[in-house]
Coordinates of C-alpha atoms in Angstrom, one line a residue:
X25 CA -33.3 181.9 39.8
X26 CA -36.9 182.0 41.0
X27 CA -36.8 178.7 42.1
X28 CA -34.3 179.2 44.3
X29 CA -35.8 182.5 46.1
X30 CA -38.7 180.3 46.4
X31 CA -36.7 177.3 47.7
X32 CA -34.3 179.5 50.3
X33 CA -37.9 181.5 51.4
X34 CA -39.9 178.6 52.3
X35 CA -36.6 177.2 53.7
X36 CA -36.4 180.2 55.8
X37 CA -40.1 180.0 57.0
X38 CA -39.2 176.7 57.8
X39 CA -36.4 177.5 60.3
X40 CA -38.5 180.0 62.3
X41 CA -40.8 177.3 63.2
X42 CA -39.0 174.1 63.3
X43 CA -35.6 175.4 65.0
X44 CA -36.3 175.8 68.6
X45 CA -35.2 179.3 69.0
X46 CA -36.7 181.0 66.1
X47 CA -39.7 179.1 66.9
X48 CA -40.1 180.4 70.5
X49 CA -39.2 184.1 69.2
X50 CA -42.2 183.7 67.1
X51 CA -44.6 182.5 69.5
X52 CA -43.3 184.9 71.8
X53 CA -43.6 187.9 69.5
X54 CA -47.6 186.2 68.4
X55 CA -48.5 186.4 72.0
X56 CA -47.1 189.4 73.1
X57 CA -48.7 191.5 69.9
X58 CA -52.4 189.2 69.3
X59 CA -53.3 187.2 71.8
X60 CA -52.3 188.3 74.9
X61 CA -54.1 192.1 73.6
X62 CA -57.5 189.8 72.3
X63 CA -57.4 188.4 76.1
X64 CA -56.9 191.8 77.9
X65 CA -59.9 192.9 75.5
X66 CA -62.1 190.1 76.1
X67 CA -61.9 190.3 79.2
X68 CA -62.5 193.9 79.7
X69 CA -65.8 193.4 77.2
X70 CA -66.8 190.9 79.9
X71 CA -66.4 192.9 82.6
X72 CA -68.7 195.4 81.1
X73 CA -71.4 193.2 80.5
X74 CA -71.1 192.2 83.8
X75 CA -71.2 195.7 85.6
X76 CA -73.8 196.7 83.2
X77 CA -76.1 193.8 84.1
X78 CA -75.3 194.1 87.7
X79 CA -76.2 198.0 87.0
X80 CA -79.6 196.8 85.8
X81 CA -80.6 194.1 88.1
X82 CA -79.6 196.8 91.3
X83 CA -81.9 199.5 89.5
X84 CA -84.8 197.2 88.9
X85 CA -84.5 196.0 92.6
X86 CA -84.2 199.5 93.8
X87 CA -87.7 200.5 91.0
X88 CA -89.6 197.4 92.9
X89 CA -88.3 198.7 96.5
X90 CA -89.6 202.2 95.6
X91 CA -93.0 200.5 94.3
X92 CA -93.3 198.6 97.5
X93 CA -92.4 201.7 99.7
X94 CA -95.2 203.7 97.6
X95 CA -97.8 201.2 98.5
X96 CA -96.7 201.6 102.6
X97 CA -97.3 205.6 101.8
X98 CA -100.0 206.1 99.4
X99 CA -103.8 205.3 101.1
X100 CA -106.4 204.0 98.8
X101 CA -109.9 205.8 98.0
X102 CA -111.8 203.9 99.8
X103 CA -109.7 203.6 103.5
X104 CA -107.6 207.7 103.1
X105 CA -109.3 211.0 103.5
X106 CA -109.7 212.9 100.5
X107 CA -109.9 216.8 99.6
X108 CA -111.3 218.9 97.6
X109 CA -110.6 221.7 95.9
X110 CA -111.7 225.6 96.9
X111 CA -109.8 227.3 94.4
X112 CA -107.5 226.9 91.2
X113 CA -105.0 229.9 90.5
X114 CA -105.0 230.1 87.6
X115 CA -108.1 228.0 86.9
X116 CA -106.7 226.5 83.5
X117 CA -103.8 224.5 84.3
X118 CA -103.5 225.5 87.9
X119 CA -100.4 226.3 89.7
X120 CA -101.6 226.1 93.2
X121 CA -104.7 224.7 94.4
X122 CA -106.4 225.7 98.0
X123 CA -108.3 222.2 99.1
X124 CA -110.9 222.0 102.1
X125 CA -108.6 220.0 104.3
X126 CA -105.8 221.3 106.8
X127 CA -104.7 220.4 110.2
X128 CA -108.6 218.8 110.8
X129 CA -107.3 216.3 108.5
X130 CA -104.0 215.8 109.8
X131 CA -102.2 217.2 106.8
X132 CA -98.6 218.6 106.7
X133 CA -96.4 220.7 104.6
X134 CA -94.7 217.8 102.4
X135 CA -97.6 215.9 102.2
X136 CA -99.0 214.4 98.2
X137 CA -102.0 214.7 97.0
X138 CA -103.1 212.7 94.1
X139 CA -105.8 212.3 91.3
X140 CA -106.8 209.5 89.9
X141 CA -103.9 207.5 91.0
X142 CA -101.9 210.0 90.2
X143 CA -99.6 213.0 91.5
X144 CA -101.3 216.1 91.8
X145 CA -99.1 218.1 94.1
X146 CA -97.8 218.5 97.5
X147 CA -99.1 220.6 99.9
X148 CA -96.9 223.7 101.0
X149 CA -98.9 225.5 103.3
X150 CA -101.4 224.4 106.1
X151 CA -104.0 225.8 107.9
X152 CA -106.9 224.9 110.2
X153 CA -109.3 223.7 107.4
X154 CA -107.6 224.7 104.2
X155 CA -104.1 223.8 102.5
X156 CA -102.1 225.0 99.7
X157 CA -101.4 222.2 97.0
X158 CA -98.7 223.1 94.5
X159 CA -98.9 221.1 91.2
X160 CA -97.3 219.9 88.8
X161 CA -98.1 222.9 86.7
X162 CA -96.1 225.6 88.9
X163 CA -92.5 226.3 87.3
X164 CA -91.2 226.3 91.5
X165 CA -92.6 222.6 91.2
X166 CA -89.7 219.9 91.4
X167 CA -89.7 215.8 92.1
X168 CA -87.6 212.9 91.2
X169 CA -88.6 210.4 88.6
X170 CA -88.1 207.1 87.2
X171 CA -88.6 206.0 83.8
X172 CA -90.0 202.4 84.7
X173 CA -89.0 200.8 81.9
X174 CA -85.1 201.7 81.5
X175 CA -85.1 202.5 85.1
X176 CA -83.5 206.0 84.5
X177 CA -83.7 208.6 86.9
X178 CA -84.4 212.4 86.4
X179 CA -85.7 215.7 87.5
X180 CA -89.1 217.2 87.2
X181 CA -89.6 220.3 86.9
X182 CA -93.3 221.6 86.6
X183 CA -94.5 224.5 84.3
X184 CA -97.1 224.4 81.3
X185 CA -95.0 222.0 79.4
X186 CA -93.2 220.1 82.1
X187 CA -90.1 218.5 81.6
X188 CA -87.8 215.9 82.6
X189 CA -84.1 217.6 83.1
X190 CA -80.4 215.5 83.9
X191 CA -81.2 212.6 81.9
X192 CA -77.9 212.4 80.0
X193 CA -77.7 212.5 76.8
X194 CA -76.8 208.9 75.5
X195 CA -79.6 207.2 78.0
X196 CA -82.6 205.4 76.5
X197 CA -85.3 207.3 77.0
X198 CA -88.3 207.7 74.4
X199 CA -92.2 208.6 73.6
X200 CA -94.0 206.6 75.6
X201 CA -92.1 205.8 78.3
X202 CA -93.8 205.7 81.9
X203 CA -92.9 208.5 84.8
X204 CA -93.4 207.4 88.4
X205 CA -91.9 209.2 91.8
X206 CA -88.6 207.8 93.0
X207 CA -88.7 209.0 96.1
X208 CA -84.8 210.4 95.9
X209 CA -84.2 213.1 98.5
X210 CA -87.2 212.3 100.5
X211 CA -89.8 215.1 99.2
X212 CA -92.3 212.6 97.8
X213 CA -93.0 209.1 98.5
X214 CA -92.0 206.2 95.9
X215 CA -94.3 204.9 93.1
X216 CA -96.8 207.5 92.5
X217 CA -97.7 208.0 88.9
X218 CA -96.7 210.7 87.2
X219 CA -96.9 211.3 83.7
X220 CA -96.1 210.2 80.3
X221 CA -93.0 211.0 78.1
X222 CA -94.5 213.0 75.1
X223 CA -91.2 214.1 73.3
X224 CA -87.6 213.4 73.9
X225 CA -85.0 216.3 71.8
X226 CA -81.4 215.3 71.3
X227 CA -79.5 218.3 71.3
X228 CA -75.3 218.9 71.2
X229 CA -76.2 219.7 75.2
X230 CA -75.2 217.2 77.7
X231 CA -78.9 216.4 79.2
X232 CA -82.0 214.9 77.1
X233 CA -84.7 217.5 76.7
X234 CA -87.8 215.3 77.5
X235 CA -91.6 217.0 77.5
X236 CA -94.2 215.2 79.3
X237 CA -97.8 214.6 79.6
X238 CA -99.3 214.5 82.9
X239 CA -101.9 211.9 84.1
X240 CA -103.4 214.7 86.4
X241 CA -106.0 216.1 84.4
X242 CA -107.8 219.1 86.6
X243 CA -110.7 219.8 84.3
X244 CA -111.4 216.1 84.2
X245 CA -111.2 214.9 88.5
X246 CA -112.0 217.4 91.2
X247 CA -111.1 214.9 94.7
X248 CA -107.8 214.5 95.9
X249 CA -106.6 211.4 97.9
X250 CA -104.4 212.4 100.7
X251 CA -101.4 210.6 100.5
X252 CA -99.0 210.5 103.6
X253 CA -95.1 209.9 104.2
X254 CA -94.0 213.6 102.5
X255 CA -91.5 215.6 104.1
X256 CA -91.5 219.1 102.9

């Protein structure tokens, strides 16, 4: 009796792919259920990898852009003025700084000062011979950054322990990683270094919480470079 379940089974596999109409119902039924679905995925796996390296390529053009930009705004030490400093409030890690250089030098609210090669602060108030320099340090201290090498872009925000904010919280960010200006919004010119990322914190919260070290160092360097193309 086996035999013959056996013999009427394989008989019956048989007929759904030899006879012509079982044989298209089950090619049919393969294709709607595997491989058209594998298709749709594969393709839509492709078209990820496509938009994410076209995501990539257009931030690393847009990271050299900014670089080249910087260049056009930032003067060197040896062909910009520079300033000095008058005053540090507080004289630790200095919120605002007054320099000996205002309106004699051409300077402008908006305007960057670095230190080093790197971002010191931008002036918010001018006079004849002096300006105000906010740093990095001040908690009302804000610029866009760019992690240069995931090409990630995030918010500044100055204080004793500054910090990187609206990085979101699945981007690859880590200790390490290099901070430059982006120039977004216009406030500072591209390219200018910043800092280095110190600690990154992954929370439940939506946003990264990412501590920094800044290159400006004010006990160490005591003349600024003027750097032009700011725009309060």
């Amino acid at each position: 009796m086996r035999d013959i379940y056996r013999f009427l089974l394989a008989l019956f596999v048989a007929g759904l792919f030899l006879l012509p109409f079982p044989r298209k119902l089950v090619h049919n039924t393969l294709l709607a259920t595997l491989y058209v679905p594998v298709l749709r995925a594969e393709a839509f796996i492709l078209d990820l990898f496509h938009l994410k390296s076209e995501r990539d390529y257009l931030l690393a053009e847009n990271a050299r852009l900014s670089a080249e930009l910087g260049k056009r705004y930032i003067l060197s030490d040896e062909g910009g003025d520079i300033a000095r400093p008058l005053r540090f409030d507080p004289p630790d890690n200095p919120e605002r700084i007054i320099v000996d250089a205002g309106r004699n030098k051409g300077l402008k609210p908006g305007d960057v000062l670095m230190s080093g090669g790197a971002l010191a602060g931008r002036i918010i108030a001018v006079e004849a011979n002096t300006s105000t320099l906010l740093t990095p340090f001040s908690p009302d201290f804000m610029a866009g950054v760019l992690d240069t090498r995931t090409m990630i872009h995030g918010v500044l925000v100055g204080g004793t322990s500054p910090k990187v904010d609206y990085i979101p919280s699945w981007e690859d960010v880590k200790a390490g990683d290099t901070l430059v200006t982006s120039g977004l919004a216009g406030f500072l010119p591209p390219g200018v270094l910043v800092g280095v990322v110190e600690n990154v914190y992954r929370t439940d919260k939506p946003f990264l919480e990412v501590r920094v070290k800044l290159f400006y160092q004010p006990q160490k360097i005591r003349v600024f470079t003027i750097a032009r193309g700011g725009s309060g």
